[in-house]
Coordinates of C-alpha atoms in Angstrom, one line a residue:
M9 CA 11.4 1.0 14.1
V10 CA 14.1 3.5 13.9
I11 CA 15.2 3.8 10.1
K12 CA 18.8 3.6 9.4
E13 CA 19.1 2.6 6.1
V14 CA 16.4 2.4 3.3
S15 CA 17.1 1.3 -0.6
L16 CA 15.1 0.4 -3.4
E17 CA 16.5 -2.9 -3.8
T18 CA 14.6 -4.6 -6.5
V19 CA 12.5 -3.6 -9.2
C20 CA 10.0 -6.2 -10.8
G21 CA 8.6 -5.3 -14.4
I22 CA 6.1 -7.6 -16.1
T23 CA 8.5 -10.2 -17.1
S24 CA 10.7 -10.0 -14.1
K25 CA 11.0 -12.9 -11.7
I26 CA 9.6 -12.4 -8.2
P27 CA 12.6 -12.2 -5.7
D28 CA 12.9 -15.0 -3.4
N29 CA 13.5 -12.8 -0.4
Q30 CA 14.4 -14.1 3.0
L31 CA 13.0 -11.1 5.1
P32 CA 9.5 -10.2 5.8
E33 CA 7.4 -8.2 3.2
I34 CA 4.6 -5.7 3.6
A35 CA 2.8 -4.6 0.5
F36 CA 1.2 -1.5 -0.4
A37 CA -2.0 -1.4 -2.5
G38 CA -4.3 1.4 -4.0
K39 CA -5.8 3.0 -6.7
S40 CA -3.5 5.4 -9.2
N41 CA -3.1 8.6 -7.4
V42 CA -4.3 7.6 -3.9
G43 CA -0.9 8.7 -2.5
K44 CA 1.2 5.5 -2.0
S45 CA 4.4 7.1 -2.9
S46 CA 3.7 9.9 -0.5
L47 CA 2.9 7.4 2.1
I48 CA 6.2 5.4 1.6
N49 CA 8.1 8.5 1.5
A50 CA 6.5 9.8 4.9
L51 CA 7.0 6.3 6.7
M52 CA 10.7 6.3 5.4
N53 CA 11.2 10.1 6.5
R54 CA 12.4 10.4 3.2
K55 CA 11.2 13.4 0.6
S56 CA 11.7 11.6 -2.7
L57 CA 12.5 7.8 -2.1
A58 CA 9.3 6.8 -3.9
R59 CA 8.6 8.8 -6.8
T60 CA 5.5 11.2 -6.4
S61 CA 3.7 12.3 -9.3
S62 CA 0.4 14.2 -10.0
Q63 CA 0.0 12.0 -13.0
P64 CA -1.6 8.8 -11.9
G65 CA -0.3 5.2 -13.1
K66 CA 3.5 6.1 -12.6
T67 CA 4.4 3.2 -10.5
Q68 CA 4.5 0.4 -13.0
T69 CA 6.6 -2.1 -11.5
I70 CA 6.5 -3.9 -7.8
N71 CA 9.3 -2.1 -6.0
F72 CA 11.1 -3.6 -3.3
Y73 CA 12.4 -1.3 -0.4
N74 CA 14.9 -2.8 1.8
I75 CA 14.6 -1.2 5.4
N76 CA 17.4 -1.7 7.8
D77 CA 18.1 -5.3 6.4
V78 CA 15.0 -6.4 8.7
M79 CA 12.0 -6.0 6.2
Y80 CA 10.8 -5.1 2.6
L81 CA 8.2 -2.6 2.1
V82 CA 6.7 -3.6 -1.3
D83 CA 5.1 -0.8 -3.6
L84 CA 2.4 -2.5 -6.0
P85 CA 1.4 -0.7 -9.1
G86 CA -1.6 1.6 -8.7
Y87 CA -4.7 0.1 -10.1
G88 CA -7.8 1.5 -11.9
Y89 CA -6.1 4.2 -14.1
A90 CA -8.1 4.9 -17.3
K91 CA -5.3 6.1 -19.3
V92 CA -3.6 2.6 -19.4
S93 CA -4.9 0.1 -22.0
E94 CA -6.9 -2.8 -20.8
S95 CA -4.2 -5.3 -22.0
E96 CA -1.6 -3.2 -19.9
R97 CA -3.9 -3.2 -16.8
A98 CA -4.5 -7.1 -17.3
K99 CA -0.6 -7.3 -17.2
W100 CA -0.4 -5.4 -14.1
G101 CA -3.0 -7.6 -12.4
K102 CA -1.2 -10.6 -13.3
M103 CA 2.0 -9.1 -12.0
I104 CA 0.3 -8.5 -8.8
E105 CA -1.3 -11.7 -8.5
N106 CA 1.9 -13.5 -9.3
Y107 CA 3.7 -11.8 -6.5
L108 CA 0.8 -12.7 -3.9
H109 CA 1.0 -16.2 -5.0
K110 CA 5.0 -16.4 -5.2
S111 CA 5.9 -14.4 -2.2
K112 CA 6.8 -16.7 0.9
Q113 CA 7.6 -13.5 3.1
L114 CA 4.4 -11.6 2.4
K115 CA 3.1 -10.7 6.1
A116 CA 0.2 -8.2 5.2
I117 CA -1.2 -6.0 2.8
F118 CA -2.1 -2.3 3.3
L119 CA -4.8 -1.1 1.0
L120 CA -5.0 2.6 0.5
I121 CA -8.2 4.4 0.2
D122 CA -8.8 8.1 -0.5
I123 CA -10.8 9.1 2.6
R124 CA -12.6 11.8 0.6
H125 CA -14.6 9.5 -1.8
T126 CA -16.5 6.5 -0.9
P127 CA -14.8 3.6 -2.2
G128 CA -15.3 2.8 -5.8
A129 CA -15.8 -0.6 -7.6
N130 CA -12.0 -0.9 -8.3
D131 CA -11.4 -0.4 -4.5
K132 CA -14.0 -3.1 -3.7
T133 CA -12.7 -5.5 -6.3
M134 CA -9.2 -5.1 -5.0
Y135 CA -10.5 -5.8 -1.6
D136 CA -12.5 -8.6 -2.0
W137 CA -9.4 -10.1 -4.3
I138 CA -6.9 -9.6 -1.4
V139 CA -9.3 -11.4 0.9
Y140 CA -10.0 -14.2 -1.7
Q141 CA -6.0 -14.7 -1.9
G142 CA -6.1 -15.3 1.9
Y143 CA -5.0 -12.0 3.4
Q144 CA -6.8 -9.6 5.6
P145 CA -6.1 -6.1 4.1
I146 CA -5.4 -3.2 6.5
I147 CA -7.2 -0.3 5.4
I148 CA -5.0 3.2 5.4
A149 CA -7.4 6.3 4.5
T150 CA -5.3 8.6 2.6
K151 CA -5.5 12.5 2.4
L152 CA -7.0 13.0 5.8
D153 CA -5.7 16.6 5.8
K154 CA -8.1 17.4 3.0
L155 CA -11.0 16.9 5.4
K156 CA -12.5 19.1 8.2
R157 CA -12.2 17.2 11.5
S158 CA -16.0 17.1 11.5
Q159 CA -16.0 15.5 8.6
V160 CA -13.6 12.4 9.5
Q161 CA -16.1 10.0 11.2
K162 CA -18.4 10.0 8.4
A163 CA -15.8 9.5 5.9
L164 CA -14.7 6.6 7.7
K165 CA -17.9 5.2 8.2
E166 CA -18.3 5.3 4.2
V167 CA -15.0 3.5 3.6
R168 CA -16.1 0.7 5.9
T169 CA -19.6 0.5 4.7
G170 CA -18.1 1.1 0.9
L171 CA -15.7 -1.9 1.2
G172 CA -17.9 -4.0 3.4
L173 CA -15.6 -4.4 6.2
K174 CA -16.2 -6.2 9.4
S175 CA -16.0 -4.7 12.9
G176 CA -12.8 -6.1 13.7
D177 CA -11.0 -4.9 10.4
I178 CA -8.4 -2.0 11.0
V179 CA -8.8 1.3 9.3
I180 CA -6.0 4.0 9.7
P181 CA -6.6 7.6 8.9
F182 CA -3.3 8.9 7.5
S183 CA -2.0 12.3 6.1
A184 CA 1.4 12.6 4.4
Q185 CA 1.2 16.3 5.0
T186 CA 0.8 16.4 8.9
K187 CA 2.0 12.7 9.4
Q188 CA -1.0 11.7 11.3
G189 CA -1.3 8.0 11.3
R190 CA 2.1 7.4 10.8
D191 CA 2.9 5.8 14.2
E192 CA 0.0 3.6 14.1
I193 CA 1.2 2.2 10.9
W194 CA 4.6 1.8 12.0
A195 CA 3.2 -0.1 15.3
L196 CA 1.7 -2.4 13.4
M197 CA 4.4 -3.0 10.8
D198 CA 6.7 -3.8 13.8
E199 CA 4.2 -6.3 15.2
L200 CA 3.7 -7.9 11.7
V201 CA 7.4 -8.5 11.2
G202 CA 8.3 -9.1 14.8
E203 CA 10.4 -6.1 15.1
D204 CA 10.7 -4.5 18.8
A205 CA 10.8 -0.7 18.0

């Protein structure tokens, strides 16, 4: 897809109503600091569309980015961040759950996992939960540039094993620095929203 126009159209907080969008939506979930904002910026060819921060837990809302008026990219709050109170985390969980239930247009959920680490309990819980909600998450293994090439296959295997993926499940290695994986992600998104690039 050639990106002509991108705008942050709707920001949903804990008490906001989920918008009744008419365009297809693709959601991005992941642990705090896994590189969601960097991925969104890389996909959009923008430097600072999504605010990146070295501080985890920055995205505390569900952000709807309108792309070319053909689809929405939905940025979900990061999970598993320790400095947020239990009650706050529970509210985020409810907010995400509410979105997954209410959205009529959600086509797919991309789940971001840091390729350098074996998926943690939070990652596994999120993966299982997305599956339970009736979606088959597409895994994006972020921070690919932080590994040596020789380490990549082993790391990908650990991601697959750690999440309990089946052989047909998609895992895309991605680097926000080199943009490796960007084209595969876009190809999938175009297919999901029925957009001929």
